[in-house]
Tab-separated table of C-alpha atoms and ligand atoms in Angstrom:
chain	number	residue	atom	x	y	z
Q	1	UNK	CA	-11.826	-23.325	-4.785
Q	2	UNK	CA	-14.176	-23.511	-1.900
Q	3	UNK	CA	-12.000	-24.711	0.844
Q	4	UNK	CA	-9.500	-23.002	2.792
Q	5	UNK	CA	-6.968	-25.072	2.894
Q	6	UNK	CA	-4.184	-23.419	1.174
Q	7	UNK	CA	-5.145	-19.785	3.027
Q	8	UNK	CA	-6.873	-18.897	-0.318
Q	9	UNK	CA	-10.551	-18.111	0.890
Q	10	UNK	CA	-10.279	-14.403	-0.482
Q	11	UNK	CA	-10.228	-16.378	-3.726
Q	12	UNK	CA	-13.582	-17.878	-3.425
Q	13	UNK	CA	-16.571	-16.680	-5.799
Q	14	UNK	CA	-19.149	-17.280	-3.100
Q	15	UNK	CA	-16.908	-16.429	0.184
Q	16	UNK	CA	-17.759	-17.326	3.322
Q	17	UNK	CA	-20.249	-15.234	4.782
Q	18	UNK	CA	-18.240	-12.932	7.663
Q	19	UNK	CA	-14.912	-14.273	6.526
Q	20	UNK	CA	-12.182	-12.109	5.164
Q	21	UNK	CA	-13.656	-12.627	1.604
Q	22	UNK	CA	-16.700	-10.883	2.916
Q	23	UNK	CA	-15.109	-8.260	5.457
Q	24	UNK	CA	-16.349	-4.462	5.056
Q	25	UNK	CA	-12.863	-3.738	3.658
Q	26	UNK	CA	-13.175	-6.078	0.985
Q	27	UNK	CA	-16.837	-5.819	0.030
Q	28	UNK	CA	-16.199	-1.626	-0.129
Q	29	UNK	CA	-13.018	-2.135	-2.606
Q	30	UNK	CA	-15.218	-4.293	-4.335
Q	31	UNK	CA	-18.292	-1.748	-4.439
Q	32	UNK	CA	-20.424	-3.876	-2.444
Q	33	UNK	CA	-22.849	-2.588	0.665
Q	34	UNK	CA	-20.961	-2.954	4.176
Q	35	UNK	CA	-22.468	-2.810	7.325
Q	36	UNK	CA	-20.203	0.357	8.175
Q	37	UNK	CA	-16.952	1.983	6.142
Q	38	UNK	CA	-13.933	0.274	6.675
Q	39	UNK	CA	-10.909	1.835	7.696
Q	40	UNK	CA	-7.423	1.101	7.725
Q	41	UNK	CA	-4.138	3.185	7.772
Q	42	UNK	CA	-0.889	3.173	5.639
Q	43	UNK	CA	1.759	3.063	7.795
Q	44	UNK	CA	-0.155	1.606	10.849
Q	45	UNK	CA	2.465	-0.645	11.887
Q	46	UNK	CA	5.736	1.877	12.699
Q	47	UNK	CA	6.837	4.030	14.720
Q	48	UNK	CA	3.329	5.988	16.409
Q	49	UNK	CA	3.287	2.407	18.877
Q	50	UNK	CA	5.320	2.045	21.730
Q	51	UNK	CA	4.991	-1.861	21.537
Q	52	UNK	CA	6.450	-1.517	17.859
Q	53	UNK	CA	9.614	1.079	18.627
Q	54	UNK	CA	10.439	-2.078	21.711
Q	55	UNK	CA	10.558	-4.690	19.629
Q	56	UNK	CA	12.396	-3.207	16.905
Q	57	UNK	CA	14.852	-1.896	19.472
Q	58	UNK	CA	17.726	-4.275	18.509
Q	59	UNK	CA	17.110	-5.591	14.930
Q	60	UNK	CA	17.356	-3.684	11.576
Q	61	UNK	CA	14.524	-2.719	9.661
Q	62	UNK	CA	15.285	-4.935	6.887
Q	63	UNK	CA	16.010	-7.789	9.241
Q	64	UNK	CA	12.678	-7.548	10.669
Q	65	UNK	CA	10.813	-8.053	7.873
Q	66	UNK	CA	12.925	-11.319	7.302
Q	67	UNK	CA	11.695	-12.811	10.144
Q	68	UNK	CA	8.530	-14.143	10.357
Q	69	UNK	CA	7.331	-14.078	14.090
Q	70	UNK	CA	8.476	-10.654	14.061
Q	71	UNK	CA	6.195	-9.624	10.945
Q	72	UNK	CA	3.502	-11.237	12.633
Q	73	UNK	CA	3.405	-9.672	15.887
Q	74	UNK	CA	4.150	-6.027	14.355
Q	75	UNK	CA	1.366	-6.761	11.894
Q	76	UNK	CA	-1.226	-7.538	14.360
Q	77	UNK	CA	-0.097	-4.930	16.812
Q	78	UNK	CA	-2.325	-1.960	15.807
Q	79	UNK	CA	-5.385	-4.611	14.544
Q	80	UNK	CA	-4.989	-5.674	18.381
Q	81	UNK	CA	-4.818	-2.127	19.738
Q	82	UNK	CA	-6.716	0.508	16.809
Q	83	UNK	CA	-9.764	-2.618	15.865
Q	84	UNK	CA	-9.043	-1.763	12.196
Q	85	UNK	CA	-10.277	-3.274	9.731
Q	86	UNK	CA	-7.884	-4.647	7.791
Q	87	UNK	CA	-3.990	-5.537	8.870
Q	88	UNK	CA	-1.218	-4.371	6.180
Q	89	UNK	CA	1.640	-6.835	5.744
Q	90	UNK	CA	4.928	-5.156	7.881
Q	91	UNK	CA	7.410	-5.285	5.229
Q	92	UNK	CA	8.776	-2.634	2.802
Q	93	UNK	CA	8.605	-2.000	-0.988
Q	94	UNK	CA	13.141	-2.416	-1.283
Q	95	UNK	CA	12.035	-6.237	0.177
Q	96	UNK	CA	11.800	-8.147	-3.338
Q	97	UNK	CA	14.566	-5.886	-4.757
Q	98	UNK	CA	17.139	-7.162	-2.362
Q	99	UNK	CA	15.793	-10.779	-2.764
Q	100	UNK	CA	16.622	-9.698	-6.810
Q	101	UNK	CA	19.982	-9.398	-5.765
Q	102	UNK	CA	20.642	-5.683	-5.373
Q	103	UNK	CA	22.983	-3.951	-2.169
Q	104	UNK	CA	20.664	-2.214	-0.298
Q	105	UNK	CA	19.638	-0.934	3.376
Q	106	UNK	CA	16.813	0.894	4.917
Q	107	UNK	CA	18.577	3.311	6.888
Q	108	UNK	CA	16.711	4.809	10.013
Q	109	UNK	CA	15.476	8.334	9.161
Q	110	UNK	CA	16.628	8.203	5.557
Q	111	UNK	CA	14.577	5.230	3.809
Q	112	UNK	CA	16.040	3.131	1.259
Q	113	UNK	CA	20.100	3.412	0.062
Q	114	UNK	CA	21.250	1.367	-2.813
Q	115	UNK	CA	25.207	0.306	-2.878
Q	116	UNK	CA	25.407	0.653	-6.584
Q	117	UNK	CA	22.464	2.776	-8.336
Q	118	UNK	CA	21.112	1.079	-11.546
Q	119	UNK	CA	21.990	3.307	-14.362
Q	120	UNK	CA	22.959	0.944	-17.068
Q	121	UNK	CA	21.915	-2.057	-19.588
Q	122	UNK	CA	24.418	-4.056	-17.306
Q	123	UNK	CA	23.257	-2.911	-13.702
Q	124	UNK	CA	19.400	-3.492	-14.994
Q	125	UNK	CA	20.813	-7.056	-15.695
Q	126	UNK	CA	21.750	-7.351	-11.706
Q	127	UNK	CA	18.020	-8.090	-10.596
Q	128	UNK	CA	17.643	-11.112	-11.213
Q	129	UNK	CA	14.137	-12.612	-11.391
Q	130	UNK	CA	12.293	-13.541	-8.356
Q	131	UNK	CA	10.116	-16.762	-6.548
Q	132	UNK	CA	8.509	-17.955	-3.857
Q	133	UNK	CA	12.014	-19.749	-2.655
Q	134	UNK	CA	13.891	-16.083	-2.697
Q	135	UNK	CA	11.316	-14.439	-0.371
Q	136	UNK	CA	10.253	-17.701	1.322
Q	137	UNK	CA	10.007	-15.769	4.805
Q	138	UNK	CA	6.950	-13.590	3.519
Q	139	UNK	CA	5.597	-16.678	2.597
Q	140	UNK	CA	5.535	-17.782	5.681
Q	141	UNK	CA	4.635	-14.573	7.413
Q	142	UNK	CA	1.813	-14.192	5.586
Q	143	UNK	CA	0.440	-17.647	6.021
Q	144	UNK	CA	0.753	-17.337	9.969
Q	145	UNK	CA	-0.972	-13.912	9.882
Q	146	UNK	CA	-3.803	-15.984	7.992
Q	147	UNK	CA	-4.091	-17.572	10.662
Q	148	UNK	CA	-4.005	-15.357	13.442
Q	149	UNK	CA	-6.270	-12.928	11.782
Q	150	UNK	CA	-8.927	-14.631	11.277
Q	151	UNK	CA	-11.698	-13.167	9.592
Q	152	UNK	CA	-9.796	-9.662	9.433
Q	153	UNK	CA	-8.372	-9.475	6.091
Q	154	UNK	CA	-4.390	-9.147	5.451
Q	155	UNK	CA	-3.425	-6.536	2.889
Q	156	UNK	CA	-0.366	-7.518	1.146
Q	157	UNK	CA	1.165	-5.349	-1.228
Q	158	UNK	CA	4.299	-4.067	-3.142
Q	159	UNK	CA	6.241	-0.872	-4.890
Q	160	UNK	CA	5.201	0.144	-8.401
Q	161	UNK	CA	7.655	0.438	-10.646
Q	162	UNK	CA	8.363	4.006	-11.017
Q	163	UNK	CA	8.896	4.407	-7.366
Q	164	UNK	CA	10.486	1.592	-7.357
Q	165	UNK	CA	13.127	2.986	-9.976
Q	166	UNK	CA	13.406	5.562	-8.268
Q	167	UNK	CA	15.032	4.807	-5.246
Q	168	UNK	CA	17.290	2.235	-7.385
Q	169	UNK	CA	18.537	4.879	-10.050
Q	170	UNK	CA	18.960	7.863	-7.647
Q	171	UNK	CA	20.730	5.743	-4.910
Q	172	UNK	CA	18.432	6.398	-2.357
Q	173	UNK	CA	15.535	9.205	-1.535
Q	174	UNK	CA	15.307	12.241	-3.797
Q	175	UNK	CA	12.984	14.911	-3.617
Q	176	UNK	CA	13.397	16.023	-7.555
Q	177	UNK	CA	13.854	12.374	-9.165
Q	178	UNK	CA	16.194	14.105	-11.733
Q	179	UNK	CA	18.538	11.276	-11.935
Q	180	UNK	CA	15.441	9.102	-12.865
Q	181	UNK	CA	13.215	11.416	-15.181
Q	182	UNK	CA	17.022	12.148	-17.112
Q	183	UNK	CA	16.947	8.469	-17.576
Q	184	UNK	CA	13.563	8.397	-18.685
Q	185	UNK	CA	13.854	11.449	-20.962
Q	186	UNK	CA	17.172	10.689	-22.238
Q	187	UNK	CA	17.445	6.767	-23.145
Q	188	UNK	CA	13.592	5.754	-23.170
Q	189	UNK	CA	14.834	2.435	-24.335
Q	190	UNK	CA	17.058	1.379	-20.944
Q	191	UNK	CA	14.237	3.540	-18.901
Q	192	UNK	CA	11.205	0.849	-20.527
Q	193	UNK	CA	13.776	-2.016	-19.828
Q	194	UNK	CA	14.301	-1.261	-16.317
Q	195	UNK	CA	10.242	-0.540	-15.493
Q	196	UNK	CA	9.538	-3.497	-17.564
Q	197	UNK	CA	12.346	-5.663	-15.300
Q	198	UNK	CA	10.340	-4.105	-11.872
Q	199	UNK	CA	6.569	-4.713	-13.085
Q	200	UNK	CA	8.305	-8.438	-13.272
Q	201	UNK	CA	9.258	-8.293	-10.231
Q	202	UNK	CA	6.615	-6.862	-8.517
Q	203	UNK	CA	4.146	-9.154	-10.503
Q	204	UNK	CA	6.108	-12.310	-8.904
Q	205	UNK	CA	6.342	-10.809	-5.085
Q	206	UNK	CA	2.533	-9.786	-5.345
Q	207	UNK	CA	1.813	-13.638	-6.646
Q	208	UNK	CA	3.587	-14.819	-3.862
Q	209	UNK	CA	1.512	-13.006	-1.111
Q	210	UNK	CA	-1.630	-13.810	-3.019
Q	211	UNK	CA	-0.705	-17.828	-3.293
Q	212	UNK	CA	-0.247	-17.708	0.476
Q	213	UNK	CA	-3.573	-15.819	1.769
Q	214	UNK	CA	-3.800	-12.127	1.220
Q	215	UNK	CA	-7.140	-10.402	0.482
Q	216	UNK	CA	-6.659	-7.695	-0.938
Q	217	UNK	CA	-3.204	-6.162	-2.690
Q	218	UNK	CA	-1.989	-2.715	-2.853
Q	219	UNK	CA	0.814	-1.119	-5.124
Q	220	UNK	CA	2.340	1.984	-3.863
Q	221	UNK	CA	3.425	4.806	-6.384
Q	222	UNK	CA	3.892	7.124	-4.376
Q	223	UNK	CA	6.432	9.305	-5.983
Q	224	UNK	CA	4.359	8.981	-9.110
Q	225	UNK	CA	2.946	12.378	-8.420
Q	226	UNK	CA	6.367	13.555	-9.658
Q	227	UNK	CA	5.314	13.291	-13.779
Q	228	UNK	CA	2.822	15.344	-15.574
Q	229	UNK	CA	0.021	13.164	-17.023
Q	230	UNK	CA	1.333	12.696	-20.415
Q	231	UNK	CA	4.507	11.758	-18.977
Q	232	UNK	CA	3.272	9.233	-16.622
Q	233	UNK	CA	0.958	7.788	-19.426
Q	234	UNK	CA	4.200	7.380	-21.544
Q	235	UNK	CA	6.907	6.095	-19.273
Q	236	UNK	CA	4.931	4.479	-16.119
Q	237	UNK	CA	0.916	3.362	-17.002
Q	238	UNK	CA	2.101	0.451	-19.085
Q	239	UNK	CA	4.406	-0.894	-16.687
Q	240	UNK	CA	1.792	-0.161	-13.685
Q	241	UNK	CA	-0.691	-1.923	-16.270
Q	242	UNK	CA	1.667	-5.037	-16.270
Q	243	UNK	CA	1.724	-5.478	-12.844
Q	244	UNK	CA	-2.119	-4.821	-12.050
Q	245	UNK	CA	-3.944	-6.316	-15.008
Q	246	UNK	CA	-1.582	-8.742	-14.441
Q	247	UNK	CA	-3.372	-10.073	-11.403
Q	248	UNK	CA	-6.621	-9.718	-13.212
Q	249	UNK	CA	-7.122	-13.607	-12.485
Q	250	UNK	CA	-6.124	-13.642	-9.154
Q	251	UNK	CA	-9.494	-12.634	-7.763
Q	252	UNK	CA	-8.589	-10.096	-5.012
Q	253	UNK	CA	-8.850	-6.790	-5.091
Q	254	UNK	CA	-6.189	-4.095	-6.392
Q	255	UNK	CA	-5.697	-0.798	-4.452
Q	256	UNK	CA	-3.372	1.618	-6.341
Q	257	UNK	CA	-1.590	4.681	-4.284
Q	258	UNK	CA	0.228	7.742	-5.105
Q	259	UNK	CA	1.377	11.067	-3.438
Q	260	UNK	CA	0.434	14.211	-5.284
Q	261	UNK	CA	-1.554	12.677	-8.146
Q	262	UNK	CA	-4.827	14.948	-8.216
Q	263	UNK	CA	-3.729	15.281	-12.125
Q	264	UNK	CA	-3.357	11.427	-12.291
Q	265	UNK	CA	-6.371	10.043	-10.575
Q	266	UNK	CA	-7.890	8.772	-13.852
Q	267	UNK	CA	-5.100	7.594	-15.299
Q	268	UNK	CA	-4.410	5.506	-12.372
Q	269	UNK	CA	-7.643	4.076	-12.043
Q	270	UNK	CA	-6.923	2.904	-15.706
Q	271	UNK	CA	-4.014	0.969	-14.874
Q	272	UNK	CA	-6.669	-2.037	-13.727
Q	273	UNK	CA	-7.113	-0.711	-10.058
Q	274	UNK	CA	-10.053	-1.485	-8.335
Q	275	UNK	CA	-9.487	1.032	-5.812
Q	276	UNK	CA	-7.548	4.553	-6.263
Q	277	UNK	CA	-5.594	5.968	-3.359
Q	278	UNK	CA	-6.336	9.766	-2.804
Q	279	UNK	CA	-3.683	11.874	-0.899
Q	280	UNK	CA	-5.090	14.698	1.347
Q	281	UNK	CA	-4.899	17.242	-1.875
Q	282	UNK	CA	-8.146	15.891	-3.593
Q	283	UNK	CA	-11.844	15.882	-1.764
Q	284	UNK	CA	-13.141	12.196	-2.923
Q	285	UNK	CA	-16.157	13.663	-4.331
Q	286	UNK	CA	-14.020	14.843	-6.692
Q	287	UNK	CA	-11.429	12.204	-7.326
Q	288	UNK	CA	-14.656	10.227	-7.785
Q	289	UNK	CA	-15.681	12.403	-11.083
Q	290	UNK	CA	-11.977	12.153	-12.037
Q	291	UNK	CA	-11.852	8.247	-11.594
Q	292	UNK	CA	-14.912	7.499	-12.705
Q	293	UNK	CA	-18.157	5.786	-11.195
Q	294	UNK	CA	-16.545	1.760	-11.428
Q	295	UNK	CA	-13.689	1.769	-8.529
Q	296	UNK	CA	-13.838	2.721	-5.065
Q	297	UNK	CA	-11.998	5.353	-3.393
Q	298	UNK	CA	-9.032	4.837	-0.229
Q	299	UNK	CA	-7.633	7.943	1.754
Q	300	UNK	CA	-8.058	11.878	2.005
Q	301	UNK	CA	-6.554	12.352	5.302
Q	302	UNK	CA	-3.607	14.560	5.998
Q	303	UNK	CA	-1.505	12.699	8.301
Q	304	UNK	CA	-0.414	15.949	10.085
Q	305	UNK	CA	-4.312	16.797	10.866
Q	306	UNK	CA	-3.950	14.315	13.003
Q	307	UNK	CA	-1.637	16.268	14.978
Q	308	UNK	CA	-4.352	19.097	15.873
Q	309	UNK	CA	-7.081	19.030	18.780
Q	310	UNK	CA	-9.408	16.567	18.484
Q	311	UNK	CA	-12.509	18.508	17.520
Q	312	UNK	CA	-10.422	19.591	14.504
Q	313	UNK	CA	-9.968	15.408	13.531
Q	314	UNK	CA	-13.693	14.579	13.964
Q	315	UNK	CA	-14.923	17.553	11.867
Q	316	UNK	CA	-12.539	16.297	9.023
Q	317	UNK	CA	-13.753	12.419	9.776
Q	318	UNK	CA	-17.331	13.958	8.723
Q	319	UNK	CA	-16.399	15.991	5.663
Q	320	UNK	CA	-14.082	12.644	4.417
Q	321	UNK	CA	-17.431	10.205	5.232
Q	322	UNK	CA	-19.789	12.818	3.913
Q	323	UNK	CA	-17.467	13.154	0.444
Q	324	UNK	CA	-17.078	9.474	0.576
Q	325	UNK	CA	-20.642	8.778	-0.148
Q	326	UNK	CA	-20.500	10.418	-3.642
Q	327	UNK	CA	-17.934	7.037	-4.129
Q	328	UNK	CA	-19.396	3.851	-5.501
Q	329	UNK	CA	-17.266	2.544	-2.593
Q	330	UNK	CA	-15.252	4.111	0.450
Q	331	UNK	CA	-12.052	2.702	2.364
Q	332	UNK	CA	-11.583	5.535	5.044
Q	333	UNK	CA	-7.696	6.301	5.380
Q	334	UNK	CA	-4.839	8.736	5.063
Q	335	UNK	CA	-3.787	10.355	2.358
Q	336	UNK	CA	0.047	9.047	3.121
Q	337	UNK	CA	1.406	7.098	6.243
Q	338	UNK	CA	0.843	7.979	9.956
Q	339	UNK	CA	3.591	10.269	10.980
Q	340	UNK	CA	5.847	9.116	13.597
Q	341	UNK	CA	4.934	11.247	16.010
Q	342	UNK	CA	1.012	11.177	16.105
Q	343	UNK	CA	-0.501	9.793	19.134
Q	344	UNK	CA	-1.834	5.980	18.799
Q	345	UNK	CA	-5.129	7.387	21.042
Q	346	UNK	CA	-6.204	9.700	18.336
Q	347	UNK	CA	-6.285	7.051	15.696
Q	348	UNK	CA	-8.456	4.629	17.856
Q	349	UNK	CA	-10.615	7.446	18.203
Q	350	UNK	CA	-10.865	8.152	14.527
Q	351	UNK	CA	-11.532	4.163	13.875
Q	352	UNK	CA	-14.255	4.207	16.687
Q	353	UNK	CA	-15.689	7.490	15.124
Q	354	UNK	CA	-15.710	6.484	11.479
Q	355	UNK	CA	-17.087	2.934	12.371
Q	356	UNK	CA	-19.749	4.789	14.563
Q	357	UNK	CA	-20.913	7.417	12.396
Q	358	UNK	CA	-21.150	5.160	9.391
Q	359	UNK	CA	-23.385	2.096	11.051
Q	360	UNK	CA	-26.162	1.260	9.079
Q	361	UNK	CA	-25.981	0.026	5.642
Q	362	UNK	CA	-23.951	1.732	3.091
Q	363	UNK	CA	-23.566	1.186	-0.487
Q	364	UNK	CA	-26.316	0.610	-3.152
Q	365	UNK	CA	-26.064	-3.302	-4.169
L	401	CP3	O1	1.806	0.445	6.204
L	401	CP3	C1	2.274	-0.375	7.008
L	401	CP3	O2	1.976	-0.359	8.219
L	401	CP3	C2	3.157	-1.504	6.475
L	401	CP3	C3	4.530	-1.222	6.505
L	401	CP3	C4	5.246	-0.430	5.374
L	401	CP3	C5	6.574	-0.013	5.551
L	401	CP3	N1	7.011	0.521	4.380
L	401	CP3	C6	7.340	-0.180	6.783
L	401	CP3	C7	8.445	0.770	7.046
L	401	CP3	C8	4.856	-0.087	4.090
L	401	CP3	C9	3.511	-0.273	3.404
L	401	CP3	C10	5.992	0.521	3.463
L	401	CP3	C11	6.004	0.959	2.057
L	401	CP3	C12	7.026	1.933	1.628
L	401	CP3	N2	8.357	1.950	1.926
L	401	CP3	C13	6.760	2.967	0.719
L	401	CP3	C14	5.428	3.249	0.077
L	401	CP3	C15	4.521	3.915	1.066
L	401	CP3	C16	4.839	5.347	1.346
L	401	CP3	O3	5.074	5.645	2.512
L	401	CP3	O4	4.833	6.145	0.406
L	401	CP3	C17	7.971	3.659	0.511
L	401	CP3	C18	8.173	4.874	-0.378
L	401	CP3	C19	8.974	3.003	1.269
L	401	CP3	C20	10.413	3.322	1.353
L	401	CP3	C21	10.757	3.648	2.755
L	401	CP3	N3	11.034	2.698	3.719
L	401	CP3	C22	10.770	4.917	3.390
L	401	CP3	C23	10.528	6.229	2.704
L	401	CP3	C24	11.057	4.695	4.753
L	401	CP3	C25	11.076	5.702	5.870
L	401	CP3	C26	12.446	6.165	6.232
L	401	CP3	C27	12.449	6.788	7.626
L	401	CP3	O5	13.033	6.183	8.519
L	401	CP3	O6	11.834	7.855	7.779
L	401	CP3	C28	11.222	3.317	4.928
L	401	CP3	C29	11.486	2.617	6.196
L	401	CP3	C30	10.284	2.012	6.814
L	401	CP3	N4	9.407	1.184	6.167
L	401	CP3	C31	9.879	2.130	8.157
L	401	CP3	C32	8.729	1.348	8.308
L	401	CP3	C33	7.957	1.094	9.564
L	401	CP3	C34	10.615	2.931	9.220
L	401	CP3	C35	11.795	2.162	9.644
L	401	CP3	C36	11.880	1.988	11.129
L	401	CP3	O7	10.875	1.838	11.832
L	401	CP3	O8	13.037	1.953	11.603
């Protein structure tokens, strides 16, 4: 497809020169040479931005991302005031599950809470499957921001499924997982049934962000961190596999993002990723030798550094860009979401900084 019509120009084999196709952000996840490294941060839309804590004043969390104009303007609002490059989709990973049909709220200061945990044959039976018509309004969201946005590419992305199960067998946040790993441990057969259900899921949500414009996708598992290697190969690679190598065709790129997951990295990368999400625990000079030399690197950044003076943040911008360059491609970022409470000034700074210290080329073609 070589026209734009249907918001799918990330698609394109020859993109337009300077569109989103052919931003830094993309051309770094896809290993390419960019005229500076890209950055972007998870979490950028929340609660650091006065402008987003005044809009979401009156309406629920899950609300907002059910309305369209409001997705919009909270997803531009730190490309308009940071200059990232890229914009991440305002939504949240519980989204498509409540469009399957399950109870659930995002309660302020908590996270997710499910009515009714899924623990059974017959609760895994409650999500139903999911299309475009069931999550029509991030359809639509995305589309718009296609618009708006211009030649700044829109990440879309979605929960893998262990995190995903997670949430939905414990009932809400856990810091153990023990409700989920006894699942997993103890009847492999409903725990492969319920993963296998999500990956669905997920698959379908991601397709419908992709149909409607994204450029680049990214799944989070970030509890994933929780299970050993073997464990995680067992119970949670297939299902991740499903859901990434699933969108082998769909000719964007695929970030892939966990918390805690120095002992993972590879693993990870094998799950069809074409970039791997570091958390702050892991230089990327190393998580490059663990992933291997054929996918790019995203993160490094402890979101509390950003809390410290500034001299202290620009010395670590210059060890992560420095480490970076062992990468066959770099995505500056955190290592988890901006905490609520950093200051929006420091991360202009740090996108100014990164963009100014890496000018030139960088990248072998
Ligand atoms: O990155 C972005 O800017 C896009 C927005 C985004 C949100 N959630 C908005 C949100 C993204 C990418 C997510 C993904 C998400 N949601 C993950 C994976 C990423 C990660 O942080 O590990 C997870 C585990 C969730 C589940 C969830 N939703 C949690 C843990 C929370 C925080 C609970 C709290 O209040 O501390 C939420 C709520 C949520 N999702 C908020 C935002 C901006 C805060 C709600 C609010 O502003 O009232």
């Amino acid at each position: 497809m070589t026209t734009d019509t249907t918001g799918t120009a990330a698609r394109d084999d020859e993109p337009r020169p300077g569109g989103p196709a052919d931003s830094p952000f993309v051309r770094a996840c896809r290993r390419r040479p960019v005229p500076h490294t890209p950055v972007w941060f998870m979490r950028q839309a929340g609660r650091s931005l006065p402008e987003y804590r005044e809009i979401r004043a009156n309406v629920a969390m899950l609300e907002s991302c059910r309305r369209p104009d409001l997705v919009t303007e909270i997803t531009l609002q730190p490309v308009r005031r940071h200059g990232v490059d890229a914009a991440i989709l305002f939504s949240d990973i519980v989204v498509p599950v409540a469009a399957a049909g399950i109870d659930l709220d995002i309660v302020p200061g908590t996270g997710p809470v499910v009515a009714e945990p899924v623990r059974t044959a017959a609760d895994i039976d409650r999500i139903r499957p999911i299309g475009r018509d069931d999550v029509d309004y991030v359809d639509e969201a995305v589309r718009m921001l296609v618009k708006e946005l211009g030649d700044t590419p829109l990440i879309g992305f979605a929960g893998a499924p262990f995190t995903l199960a997670s949430y939905l067998v414990e009932g809400g946040p856990s810091r153990t997982h023990a409700k989920t790993k006894a699942l997993m441990y103890g009847e492999p057969e409903l725990w492969h049934a319920l993963a296998g259900r999500l990956a669905e899921m997920t698959l379908a949500f991601l397709r419908v962000q992709i149909e409607a414009g994204v450029s680049a996708v990214q799944l989070f598992d970030s509890w994933a961190g929780a299970l050993s290697e073997a464990d995680y190969r067992r119970f949670v690679l297939p299902h991740s596999t499903a859901v990434l190598a699933g969108l082998a065709d769909a000719g964007v790129p695929r970030i892939h993002f966990g918390v805690g997951t120095a002992e993972l990295l590879g693993a990870m990368g094998e799950a069809g990723a074409d970039v791997v999400g570091v958390d702050w625990r892991t230089p990327l000079d190393v998580a490059t030798r663990r992933i291997g030399p054929d996918r790019a690197v995203q993160g490094n950044l402890d979101p509390a550094l950003l809390l410290a003076p500034w001299h202290v943040v620009e010395a670590e911008v210059r060890r992560i860009l420095e480490q970076g360059r062992a990468a066959p491609g770099h995505v500056f970022n955190l290592g988890h979401g901006v905490l609520p409470e950093t200051d929006p000034e420091v991360l202009t700074r740090v996108v100014a900084l990164v963009h100014e210290l890496s000018a030139g080329p960088v990248g072998r073609d």
